[in-house]
Structures are given as C-alpha cells and as structure tokens.
mmCIF file of C-alpha atoms in Angstrom:
data_model
loop_
_atom_site.group_PDB
_atom_site.id
_atom_site.type_symbol
_atom_site.label_atom_id
_atom_site.label_comp_id
_atom_site.label_asym_id
_atom_site.label_seq_id
_atom_site.Cartn_x
_atom_site.Cartn_y
_atom_site.Cartn_z
ATOM 1 C CA UNK A 1 0.000 0.000 0.000
ATOM 2 C CA UNK A 2 3.041 2.279 -0.038
ATOM 3 C CA UNK A 3 2.656 3.066 -3.724
ATOM 4 C CA UNK A 4 5.280 3.951 -6.347
ATOM 5 C CA UNK A 5 5.383 7.754 -6.063
ATOM 6 C CA UNK A 6 8.507 7.754 -3.914
ATOM 7 C CA UNK A 7 6.608 9.690 -1.287
ATOM 8 C CA UNK A 8 5.771 8.568 2.199
ATOM 9 C CA UNK A 9 2.116 7.780 2.825
ATOM 10 C CA UNK A 10 0.369 9.151 5.882
ATOM 11 C CA UNK A 11 -2.980 7.576 6.701
ATOM 12 C CA UNK A 12 -5.180 10.053 8.521
ATOM 13 C CA UNK A 13 -8.746 11.033 9.340
ATOM 14 C CA UNK A 14 -10.241 14.273 10.733
ATOM 15 C CA UNK A 15 -10.330 14.637 14.552
ATOM 16 C CA UNK A 16 -8.326 11.440 15.043
ATOM 17 C CA UNK A 17 -4.833 11.412 16.558
ATOM 18 C CA UNK A 18 -3.482 11.780 13.047
ATOM 19 C CA UNK A 19 -4.149 15.507 13.639
ATOM 20 C CA UNK A 20 -0.785 15.415 15.416
ATOM 21 C CA UNK A 21 1.105 13.982 12.486
ATOM 22 C CA UNK A 22 -0.501 16.147 9.787
ATOM 23 C CA UNK A 23 0.057 19.283 11.859
ATOM 24 C CA UNK A 24 3.724 18.357 12.343
ATOM 25 C CA UNK A 25 4.177 17.696 8.624
ATOM 26 C CA UNK A 26 2.829 21.179 7.896
ATOM 27 C CA UNK A 27 5.053 22.775 10.540
ATOM 28 C CA UNK A 28 8.046 20.991 8.969
ATOM 29 C CA UNK A 29 7.076 22.378 5.540
ATOM 30 C CA UNK A 30 7.331 18.804 4.306
ATOM 31 C CA UNK A 31 3.962 18.261 2.622
ATOM 32 C CA UNK A 32 5.678 17.725 -0.734
ATOM 33 C CA UNK A 33 7.178 14.527 0.649
ATOM 34 C CA UNK A 34 3.854 12.912 1.546
ATOM 35 C CA UNK A 35 0.742 11.429 0.079
ATOM 36 C CA UNK A 36 -1.948 12.152 2.656
ATOM 37 C CA UNK A 37 -4.423 9.282 2.502
ATOM 38 C CA UNK A 38 -7.770 9.983 4.121
ATOM 39 C CA UNK A 39 -8.815 6.622 5.530
ATOM 40 C CA UNK A 40 -11.830 5.860 7.691
ATOM 41 C CA UNK A 41 -11.624 2.418 9.290
ATOM 42 C CA UNK A 42 -14.903 0.575 9.048
ATOM 43 C CA UNK A 43 -16.210 2.285 5.913
ATOM 44 C CA UNK A 44 -15.096 -0.384 3.426
ATOM 45 C CA UNK A 45 -14.635 -4.007 4.470
ATOM 46 C CA UNK A 46 -12.265 -4.892 1.626
ATOM 47 C CA UNK A 47 -10.124 -1.804 2.264
ATOM 48 C CA UNK A 48 -10.022 -2.672 5.952
ATOM 49 C CA UNK A 49 -8.735 -6.175 5.198
ATOM 50 C CA UNK A 50 -5.949 -4.831 2.991
ATOM 51 C CA UNK A 51 -5.035 -2.087 5.458
ATOM 52 C CA UNK A 52 -4.951 -4.525 8.374
ATOM 53 C CA UNK A 53 -2.761 -6.899 6.372
ATOM 54 C CA UNK A 54 -0.345 -4.358 4.878
ATOM 55 C CA UNK A 55 -0.307 -1.390 7.231
ATOM 56 C CA UNK A 56 -1.838 -1.618 10.706
ATOM 57 C CA UNK A 57 -2.795 -4.904 12.402
ATOM 58 C CA UNK A 58 -5.558 -3.183 14.392
ATOM 59 C CA UNK A 59 -6.927 -1.130 11.467
ATOM 60 C CA UNK A 60 -6.516 2.206 13.230
ATOM 61 C CA UNK A 61 -4.811 5.444 12.306
ATOM 62 C CA UNK A 62 -2.436 7.158 11.974
ATOM 63 C CA UNK A 63 0.156 5.070 10.191
ATOM 64 C CA UNK A 64 3.186 6.140 8.178
ATOM 65 C CA UNK A 65 4.292 3.982 5.243
ATOM 66 C CA UNK A 66 7.447 4.341 3.188
ATOM 67 C CA UNK A 67 9.824 5.544 5.881
ATOM 68 C CA UNK A 68 11.467 2.139 6.273
ATOM 69 C CA UNK A 69 10.866 -1.569 5.953
ATOM 70 C CA UNK A 70 7.848 -1.500 8.238
ATOM 71 C CA UNK A 71 5.031 1.027 8.718
ATOM 72 C CA UNK A 72 5.449 3.332 11.691
ATOM 73 C CA UNK A 73 2.436 3.101 13.981
ATOM 74 C CA UNK A 74 1.292 5.352 16.841
ATOM 75 C CA UNK A 75 1.120 9.131 16.589
ATOM 76 C CA UNK A 76 3.870 9.733 19.143
ATOM 77 C CA UNK A 77 6.311 7.441 17.355
ATOM 78 C CA UNK A 78 5.551 9.090 14.020
ATOM 79 C CA UNK A 79 6.098 12.571 15.445
ATOM 80 C CA UNK A 80 9.396 11.553 17.052
ATOM 81 C CA UNK A 81 10.557 9.969 13.803
ATOM 82 C CA UNK A 82 9.634 12.908 11.582
ATOM 83 C CA UNK A 83 11.201 15.532 13.829
ATOM 84 C CA UNK A 84 14.437 13.501 13.853
ATOM 85 C CA UNK A 85 14.303 12.811 10.121
ATOM 86 C CA UNK A 86 13.965 16.493 9.228
ATOM 87 C CA UNK A 87 16.145 17.767 12.061
ATOM 88 C CA UNK A 88 13.551 20.355 13.012
ATOM 89 C CA UNK A 89 11.166 21.085 15.878
ATOM 90 C CA UNK A 90 13.306 19.299 18.422
ATOM 91 C CA UNK A 91 14.267 21.076 21.652
ATOM 92 C CA UNK A 92 17.621 22.277 22.907
ATOM 93 C CA UNK A 93 19.682 19.473 24.483
ATOM 94 C CA UNK A 94 18.858 20.728 27.978
ATOM 95 C CA UNK A 95 15.145 20.203 27.274
ATOM 96 C CA UNK A 96 15.457 16.875 25.461
ATOM 97 C CA UNK A 97 14.487 14.793 28.512
ATOM 98 C CA UNK A 98 11.246 16.772 28.876
ATOM 99 C CA UNK A 99 10.600 16.271 25.167
ATOM 100 C CA UNK A 100 10.727 12.483 25.317
ATOM 101 C CA UNK A 101 8.943 12.356 28.641
ATOM 102 C CA UNK A 102 5.977 14.467 27.592
ATOM 103 C CA UNK A 103 5.439 12.757 24.253
ATOM 104 C CA UNK A 104 5.316 9.347 25.900
ATOM 105 C CA UNK A 105 3.351 10.556 28.921
ATOM 106 C CA UNK A 106 0.655 12.014 26.695
ATOM 107 C CA UNK A 107 0.359 9.004 24.403
ATOM 108 C CA UNK A 108 0.668 6.377 27.139
ATOM 109 C CA UNK A 109 -1.440 7.993 29.861
ATOM 110 C CA UNK A 110 -3.592 10.916 28.740
ATOM 111 C CA UNK A 111 -4.820 9.471 25.443
ATOM 112 C CA UNK A 112 -6.437 6.541 27.216
ATOM 113 C CA UNK A 113 -8.324 8.862 29.558
ATOM 114 C CA UNK A 114 -9.663 10.853 26.622
ATOM 115 C CA UNK A 115 -10.782 7.582 25.044
ATOM 116 C CA UNK A 116 -12.846 6.938 28.160
ATOM 117 C CA UNK A 117 -14.627 10.287 27.959
ATOM 118 C CA UNK A 118 -15.242 9.790 24.236
ATOM 119 C CA UNK A 119 -16.955 6.499 25.060
ATOM 120 C CA UNK A 120 -18.906 8.127 27.893
ATOM 121 C CA UNK A 121 -20.122 11.251 26.102
ATOM 122 C CA UNK A 122 -20.032 10.495 22.380
ATOM 123 C CA UNK A 123 -20.814 6.781 22.355
ATOM 124 C CA UNK A 124 -23.133 7.015 25.395
ATOM 125 C CA UNK A 125 -21.572 4.005 27.039
ATOM 126 C CA UNK A 126 -22.555 3.357 30.648
ATOM 127 C CA UNK A 127 -20.072 3.471 33.522
ATOM 128 C CA UNK A 128 -20.476 3.648 37.275
ATOM 129 C CA UNK A 129 -20.310 7.035 38.978
ATOM 130 C CA UNK A 130 -17.220 5.860 40.819
ATOM 131 C CA UNK A 131 -15.473 5.031 37.544
ATOM 132 C CA UNK A 132 -16.354 8.406 36.021
ATOM 133 C CA UNK A 133 -15.073 10.228 39.106
ATOM 134 C CA UNK A 134 -11.884 8.199 39.099
ATOM 135 C CA UNK A 135 -11.178 9.007 35.459
ATOM 136 C CA UNK A 136 -12.036 12.688 35.885
ATOM 137 C CA UNK A 137 -9.712 12.902 38.905
ATOM 138 C CA UNK A 138 -6.979 11.198 36.925
ATOM 139 C CA UNK A 139 -7.358 13.600 34.010
ATOM 140 C CA UNK A 140 -7.298 16.594 36.361
ATOM 141 C CA UNK A 141 -4.101 15.254 37.931
ATOM 142 C CA UNK A 142 -2.544 15.018 34.459
ATOM 143 C CA UNK A 143 -3.471 18.601 33.624
ATOM 144 C CA UNK A 144 -2.284 19.849 37.013
ATOM 145 C CA UNK A 145 1.082 18.233 36.325
ATOM 146 C CA UNK A 146 1.301 19.827 32.884
ATOM 147 C CA UNK A 147 0.228 23.186 34.313
ATOM 148 C CA UNK A 148 3.178 23.136 36.704
ATOM 149 C CA UNK A 149 5.545 22.375 33.833
ATOM 150 C CA UNK A 150 4.125 25.224 31.727
ATOM 151 C CA UNK A 151 4.890 27.823 34.384
ATOM 152 C CA UNK A 152 7.199 30.417 32.828
ATOM 153 C CA UNK A 153 7.093 28.667 29.446
ATOM 154 C CA UNK A 154 5.345 29.408 26.189
ATOM 155 C CA UNK A 155 5.517 25.781 25.093
ATOM 156 C CA UNK A 156 5.913 22.459 26.835
ATOM 157 C CA UNK A 157 9.688 22.199 26.319
ATOM 158 C CA UNK A 158 10.505 25.853 26.884
ATOM 159 C CA UNK A 159 9.924 28.887 24.701
ATOM 160 C CA UNK A 160 10.430 27.049 21.417
ATOM 161 C CA UNK A 161 7.665 25.126 19.668
ATOM 162 C CA UNK A 162 8.553 21.450 19.164
ATOM 163 C CA UNK A 163 6.963 18.223 17.993
ATOM 164 C CA UNK A 164 5.961 17.631 21.621
ATOM 165 C CA UNK A 165 3.519 20.527 21.289
ATOM 166 C CA UNK A 166 1.867 18.797 18.330
ATOM 167 C CA UNK A 167 1.376 15.745 20.530
ATOM 168 C CA UNK A 168 0.136 17.612 23.615
ATOM 169 C CA UNK A 169 -1.748 20.153 21.518
ATOM 170 C CA UNK A 170 -4.008 17.420 20.214
ATOM 171 C CA UNK A 171 -5.066 16.714 23.799
ATOM 172 C CA UNK A 172 -6.132 20.337 24.261
ATOM 173 C CA UNK A 173 -7.920 20.252 20.904
ATOM 174 C CA UNK A 174 -9.845 17.059 21.603
ATOM 175 C CA UNK A 175 -10.641 17.992 25.195
ATOM 176 C CA UNK A 176 -12.189 21.163 23.768
ATOM 177 C CA UNK A 177 -14.288 19.171 21.297
ATOM 178 C CA UNK A 178 -15.605 16.778 23.949
ATOM 179 C CA UNK A 179 -18.731 18.099 25.695
ATOM 180 C CA UNK A 180 -17.940 21.754 24.912
ATOM 181 C CA UNK A 181 -14.596 21.673 26.666
ATOM 182 C CA UNK A 182 -15.873 20.635 30.075
ATOM 183 C CA UNK A 183 -12.639 18.831 30.882
ATOM 184 C CA UNK A 184 -10.648 22.071 30.610
ATOM 185 C CA UNK A 185 -13.042 24.241 32.606
ATOM 186 C CA UNK A 186 -10.876 24.386 35.732
ATOM 187 C CA UNK A 187 -7.517 24.609 33.981
ATOM 188 C CA UNK A 188 -6.890 28.206 32.816
ATOM 189 C CA UNK A 189 -3.180 27.687 32.101
ATOM 190 C CA UNK A 190 -3.994 24.774 29.796
ATOM 191 C CA UNK A 191 -6.617 26.872 28.014
ATOM 192 C CA UNK A 192 -4.093 29.683 27.524
ATOM 193 C CA UNK A 193 -1.603 27.190 26.113
ATOM 194 C CA UNK A 194 -4.332 25.821 23.832
ATOM 195 C CA UNK A 195 -5.134 29.337 22.628
ATOM 196 C CA UNK A 196 -1.488 29.977 21.726
ATOM 197 C CA UNK A 197 -1.455 26.814 19.658
ATOM 198 C CA UNK A 198 -4.810 27.548 18.032
ATOM 199 C CA UNK A 199 -3.455 30.882 16.797
ATOM 200 C CA UNK A 200 -0.843 29.084 14.681
ATOM 201 C CA UNK A 201 -1.780 28.962 10.967
ATOM 202 C CA UNK A 202 -0.763 25.333 10.447
ATOM 203 C CA UNK A 203 -2.860 24.269 13.440
ATOM 204 C CA UNK A 204 -5.907 25.923 11.911
ATOM 205 C CA UNK A 205 -5.215 24.417 8.508
ATOM 206 C CA UNK A 206 -4.941 20.949 10.043
ATOM 207 C CA UNK A 207 -8.034 20.920 12.235
ATOM 208 C CA UNK A 208 -10.091 22.315 9.352
ATOM 209 C CA UNK A 209 -9.129 19.489 6.997
ATOM 210 C CA UNK A 210 -12.101 17.381 5.936
#
C-alpha cells in the first residue's frame, strides 16, 4: 500500500490522533514529501482487510508507510521519527528529557483517559459514577502536572515550539471538542496554552481538513 510515487504515505482522518502527524508535517514544511491518505476504518470491508494486512494490524490510524521496511504506527512514534528525520522542531539538548517524557506521557497515559470520555459522552456508554469520578480525577491530575511544567514557558519544552507541542496540543484540541470543553473548565493555564497553539496557521489548517 506504499505506492510507487517515492513519497511517504500518511494515513489520517479528521479529529483522530493523526491531527498530530498532519500538523507536524505542515510545521516541517514537508507536505511535498507525503501522500496524505484519508482513511476511515470501518467504511469499506475490503479496504479494511488490505489495510490490516499491509499497514496496521488493528486497522486504526495514523500510520506512516514508506519511511522504512515497516510502517510506523502510533502518533507519538511518528512525530518523534519525523522531527528527527527532518532535524527540526526538536528542543535544545537541555530540554530533550522533557521532550521524550511528555510525548510518551501524553500518548501512554492521557490518550487513554480521553478515550474513556469519548466512550462516555459520544458513544453514550454506561459506567459507574465511581469510575467516572476516578477518570475525571486522573485527568485533572494530568493537567495539574502539565500546568506546573508550563509555568514560565510558552511551550511544553521551553519557549520554542517542538513536535511535543503537536502531541500535547491534540489533547487540548480534543478535550475542547468533547462536551464543549468541560474537561478544561478548571484549567486556565492549559486553556491559555491551547489558545497559543490555536493561533498558529498550520494548526488551523490541520483541524479544518475534511
């Protein structure tokens, strides 16, 4: 499924975590190097079979094909790879530990909590009140931690925008989409950070892709 164009293929879909990877590609000014393939898992059974066989064993997105022998899966891994490949949007050496830590913290911990609230509010799945409270408390703890790290900083790794902001920025975007931003109501520093990101032209171009 990589094709013969010589370009890398990025499989994406609006509002999904592929927002991170498309936004980063735009910030890298690297769109010429990619075929952006809009793919909606579940829409076409035959396409799903081929995609699961050739690209992603779980038929989810994003996925990057053509960067090596195997597709690169997971939005955080793709963002780390692309920033390294292009040598851009990586932090100063003194901030490199924060960079790795935040990208993996967001994708390993926060993404799963957002999945829960998507199931609760958008899919109308039923959970106990205790479970909802536990997940809300956990999300608030995550944002409190990030708030402390944003003190005195414009971006998550200092005053320079990096690929880590594409990863964390998606959290602020999706938390705003879910139930009119209820999850961010008590986190003004996170909202200010979100607003700085939303003012960036490539952010707007990405979230408005259909």
